Amino acid sequence: MSSATVLEQKKAKVQEIQAKIEAATSVVLVDYRGLNVEEVTELRNKYREAGIEYKVYKNNLMRFAFAAAGFEGMAEFLKGPNAVAFCDDEVTAARITKEFADKHEALELKAGVVAGELMDLAKITEIANLPTKEILLTRLVIALNSPIAKLARVAQAIADKQAEGGEAPAEAAPEATEAQDAE
């Protein structure tokens, strides 16, 4: 194979990596040195189940790709055996990697790019510790429903008192009086 052909193949691979970096919402870099075949397979399966692409590339190719994507700072983390996980959300790849690393000391979370920002180990670990999107949405719904539920209970208490022929509860009386005055 000629050196020109090899160079063209490397350029194509760099462009492929760059496109994946730019298309992903988050990219997590890991050092997998020390994991055995079963552990690597387990990690790949966890990533696959979450819809995350996990690849091993040569550091030089990743260095060029990250630089072309505007993340030259990633070069400092590209030492030793590295793999990269590409994800469509900000948290999942970092969380899966951190959880796996907590159980398998050989795996090392190194750095990442999240929403276009280069993140070192400390920042990517913070991202990994964030609650899932589903948990955050559940918390939001609960927070939004709480005042509505309280209002519904007060309105029901007023309706119950009026149905009994009594006065509105003391806590609801000022609001009810204000509402009647406005009419």
Short mmCIF file of C-alpha atoms in Angstrom, two decimals:
data_model
loop_
_atom_site.label_atom_id
_atom_site.label_comp_id
_atom_site.label_asym_id
_atom_site.label_seq_id
_atom_site.Cartn_x
_atom_site.Cartn_y
_atom_site.Cartn_z
CA MET A 1 0.00 0.00 0.00
CA SER A 2 1.43 3.36 -0.96
CA SER A 3 2.09 6.07 1.59
CA ALA A 4 -0.37 8.35 -0.23
CA THR A 5 -3.12 5.77 0.23
CA VAL A 6 -2.30 5.37 3.92
CA LEU A 7 -2.32 9.15 4.36
CA GLU A 8 -5.73 9.40 2.65
CA GLN A 9 -7.09 6.65 4.92
CA LYS A 10 -5.83 8.48 8.01
CA LYS A 11 -7.34 11.77 6.82
CA ALA A 12 -10.67 10.03 6.25
CA LYS A 13 -10.53 8.48 9.74
CA VAL A 14 -9.75 11.88 11.31
CA GLN A 15 -12.72 13.40 9.47
CA GLU A 16 -14.93 10.53 10.66
CA ILE A 17 -13.88 11.10 14.29
CA GLN A 18 -14.28 14.86 13.94
CA ALA A 19 -17.82 14.42 12.56
CA LYS A 20 -18.73 12.18 15.52
CA ILE A 21 -17.31 14.72 17.98
CA GLU A 22 -19.25 17.55 16.38
CA ALA A 23 -22.49 15.54 16.16
CA ALA A 24 -22.39 14.30 19.77
CA THR A 25 -23.83 16.26 22.66
CA SER A 26 -21.19 14.73 24.91
CA VAL A 27 -17.92 12.91 24.34
CA VAL A 28 -16.20 11.06 27.18
CA LEU A 29 -12.57 9.96 27.07
CA VAL A 30 -11.57 6.92 29.12
CA ASP A 31 -8.40 4.97 29.84
CA TYR A 32 -9.34 1.30 29.66
CA ARG A 33 -5.88 -0.08 30.52
CA GLY A 34 -6.18 -3.02 32.87
CA LEU A 35 -9.70 -4.10 31.94
CA ASN A 36 -9.97 -7.70 30.86
CA VAL A 37 -11.97 -8.82 27.82
CA GLU A 38 -15.10 -9.60 29.87
CA GLU A 39 -15.03 -6.18 31.55
CA VAL A 40 -14.57 -4.35 28.24
CA THR A 41 -17.46 -6.36 26.80
CA GLU A 42 -19.61 -5.48 29.81
CA LEU A 43 -18.78 -1.77 29.39
CA ARG A 44 -19.51 -1.90 25.65
CA ASN A 45 -22.86 -3.56 26.38
CA LYS A 46 -23.80 -0.88 28.92
CA TYR A 47 -22.95 1.82 26.40
CA ARG A 48 -24.83 0.03 23.60
CA GLU A 49 -27.96 -0.36 25.76
CA ALA A 50 -27.90 3.40 26.35
CA GLY A 51 -27.39 4.21 22.67
CA ILE A 52 -23.80 5.34 23.16
CA GLU A 53 -21.12 4.66 20.58
CA TYR A 54 -17.84 3.47 22.12
CA LYS A 55 -14.71 3.37 19.97
CA VAL A 56 -10.97 2.91 20.30
CA TYR A 57 -8.89 5.10 17.98
CA LYS A 58 -5.21 5.90 17.81
CA ASN A 59 -4.33 8.91 19.95
CA ASN A 60 -2.75 10.80 17.04
CA LEU A 61 -5.95 10.47 15.00
CA MET A 62 -8.05 11.64 17.96
CA ARG A 63 -5.64 14.52 18.59
CA PHE A 64 -6.10 15.78 15.02
CA ALA A 65 -9.87 15.24 15.15
CA PHE A 66 -10.33 17.06 18.47
CA ALA A 67 -8.16 19.94 17.23
CA ALA A 68 -10.16 20.17 14.00
CA ALA A 69 -13.37 20.24 16.07
CA GLY A 70 -11.98 23.12 18.17
CA PHE A 71 -10.92 21.17 21.26
CA GLU A 72 -7.11 21.39 21.13
CA GLY A 73 -7.02 21.11 24.94
CA MET A 74 -8.04 17.47 24.70
CA ALA A 75 -4.50 16.64 23.50
CA GLU A 76 -3.17 16.70 27.07
CA PHE A 77 -5.47 13.77 27.97
CA LEU A 78 -4.53 11.63 24.96
CA LYS A 79 -1.77 9.60 26.56
CA GLY A 80 -1.87 5.84 27.01
CA PRO A 81 -4.63 3.56 25.77
CA ASN A 82 -7.81 5.60 25.28
CA ALA A 83 -11.31 5.00 24.11
CA VAL A 84 -14.02 7.50 23.45
CA ALA A 85 -17.78 7.37 24.02
CA PHE A 86 -20.10 9.52 21.89
CA CYS A 87 -23.52 10.32 23.35
CA ASP A 88 -26.64 12.27 22.34
CA ASP A 89 -27.23 13.73 25.82
CA GLU A 90 -25.07 15.54 28.32
CA VAL A 91 -25.07 13.10 31.21
CA THR A 92 -25.50 9.44 30.26
CA ALA A 93 -22.02 8.59 28.93
CA ALA A 94 -20.32 10.26 31.89
CA ARG A 95 -22.66 8.56 34.38
CA ILE A 96 -22.26 5.08 32.89
CA THR A 97 -18.48 5.50 32.78
CA LYS A 98 -18.27 6.77 36.36
CA GLU A 99 -20.52 4.02 37.69
CA PHE A 100 -18.47 1.40 35.84
CA ALA A 101 -15.19 2.94 37.06
CA ASP A 102 -16.48 2.87 40.65
CA LYS A 103 -16.85 -0.92 40.35
CA HIS A 104 -13.78 -1.53 38.14
CA GLU A 105 -10.78 0.46 39.32
CA ALA A 106 -8.89 -0.25 36.11
CA LEU A 107 -11.20 2.05 34.12
CA GLU A 108 -10.32 5.71 34.38
CA LEU A 109 -12.60 8.56 33.36
CA LYS A 110 -10.21 11.19 31.98
CA ALA A 111 -12.02 14.13 30.38
CA GLY A 112 -14.80 15.02 28.02
CA VAL A 113 -16.63 17.52 25.91
CA VAL A 114 -20.17 18.36 26.99
CA ALA A 115 -22.39 20.76 25.05
CA GLY A 116 -19.37 22.21 23.28
CA GLU A 117 -17.28 22.75 26.42
CA LEU A 118 -14.04 20.90 27.19
CA MET A 119 -14.18 19.41 30.68
CA ASP A 120 -11.43 17.96 32.82
CA LEU A 121 -11.93 15.07 35.26
CA ALA A 122 -13.44 17.24 38.00
CA LYS A 123 -16.04 18.80 35.72
CA ILE A 124 -16.93 15.60 33.90
CA THR A 125 -17.38 13.88 37.28
CA GLU A 126 -19.80 16.65 38.30
CA ILE A 127 -21.75 16.00 35.11
CA ALA A 128 -21.74 12.26 35.88
CA ASN A 129 -23.29 12.94 39.30
CA LEU A 130 -26.24 14.91 37.90
CA PRO A 131 -29.66 13.28 38.12
CA THR A 132 -31.07 11.77 34.94
CA LYS A 133 -33.29 13.76 32.64
CA GLU A 134 -36.29 11.68 33.74
CA ILE A 135 -35.62 12.42 37.42
CA LEU A 136 -35.23 16.13 36.71
CA LEU A 137 -38.47 16.21 34.73
CA THR A 138 -40.26 14.35 37.53
CA ARG A 139 -38.97 16.86 40.07
CA LEU A 140 -40.13 19.71 37.85
CA VAL A 141 -43.63 18.24 37.49
CA ILE A 142 -43.86 17.74 41.25
CA ALA A 143 -42.70 21.31 41.88
CA LEU A 144 -45.23 22.67 39.39
CA ASN A 145 -48.06 20.50 40.75
CA SER A 146 -47.47 21.38 44.40
CA PRO A 147 -49.00 24.89 44.32
CA ILE A 148 -51.84 23.67 42.13
CA ALA A 149 -52.59 20.81 44.52
CA LYS A 150 -52.54 23.21 47.48
CA LEU A 151 -54.93 25.57 45.68
CA ALA A 152 -57.22 22.64 44.85
CA ARG A 153 -57.28 21.56 48.53
CA VAL A 154 -58.15 25.10 49.67
CA ALA A 155 -60.88 25.38 47.02
CA GLN A 156 -62.27 21.99 48.07
CA ALA A 157 -62.26 23.05 51.72
CA ILE A 158 -64.19 26.21 50.80
CA ALA A 159 -66.69 24.21 48.76
CA ASP A 160 -67.11 21.67 51.60
CA LYS A 161 -67.75 24.41 54.18
CA GLN A 162 -70.22 26.16 51.92
CA ALA A 163 -72.00 22.87 51.23
CA GLU A 164 -72.32 22.35 55.00
CA GLY A 165 -73.77 25.84 55.31
CA GLY A 166 -70.84 27.09 57.32
CA GLU A 167 -68.28 29.76 56.68
CA ALA A 168 -65.15 29.35 54.61
CA PRO A 169 -62.06 28.21 56.50
CA ALA A 170 -60.11 31.02 58.12
CA GLU A 171 -57.04 30.60 55.91
CA ALA A 172 -59.15 30.77 52.74
CA ALA A 173 -61.52 33.49 53.91
CA PRO A 174 -59.30 36.50 53.02
CA GLU A 175 -58.73 35.21 49.50
CA ALA A 176 -62.40 34.43 49.04
CA THR A 177 -63.39 37.87 50.34
CA GLU A 178 -60.87 39.57 48.04
CA ALA A 179 -62.18 37.59 45.09
CA GLN A 180 -65.77 38.62 45.93
CA ASP A 181 -64.73 42.28 46.31
CA ALA A 182 -63.11 42.18 42.86
CA GLU A 183 -66.40 41.07 41.26
#
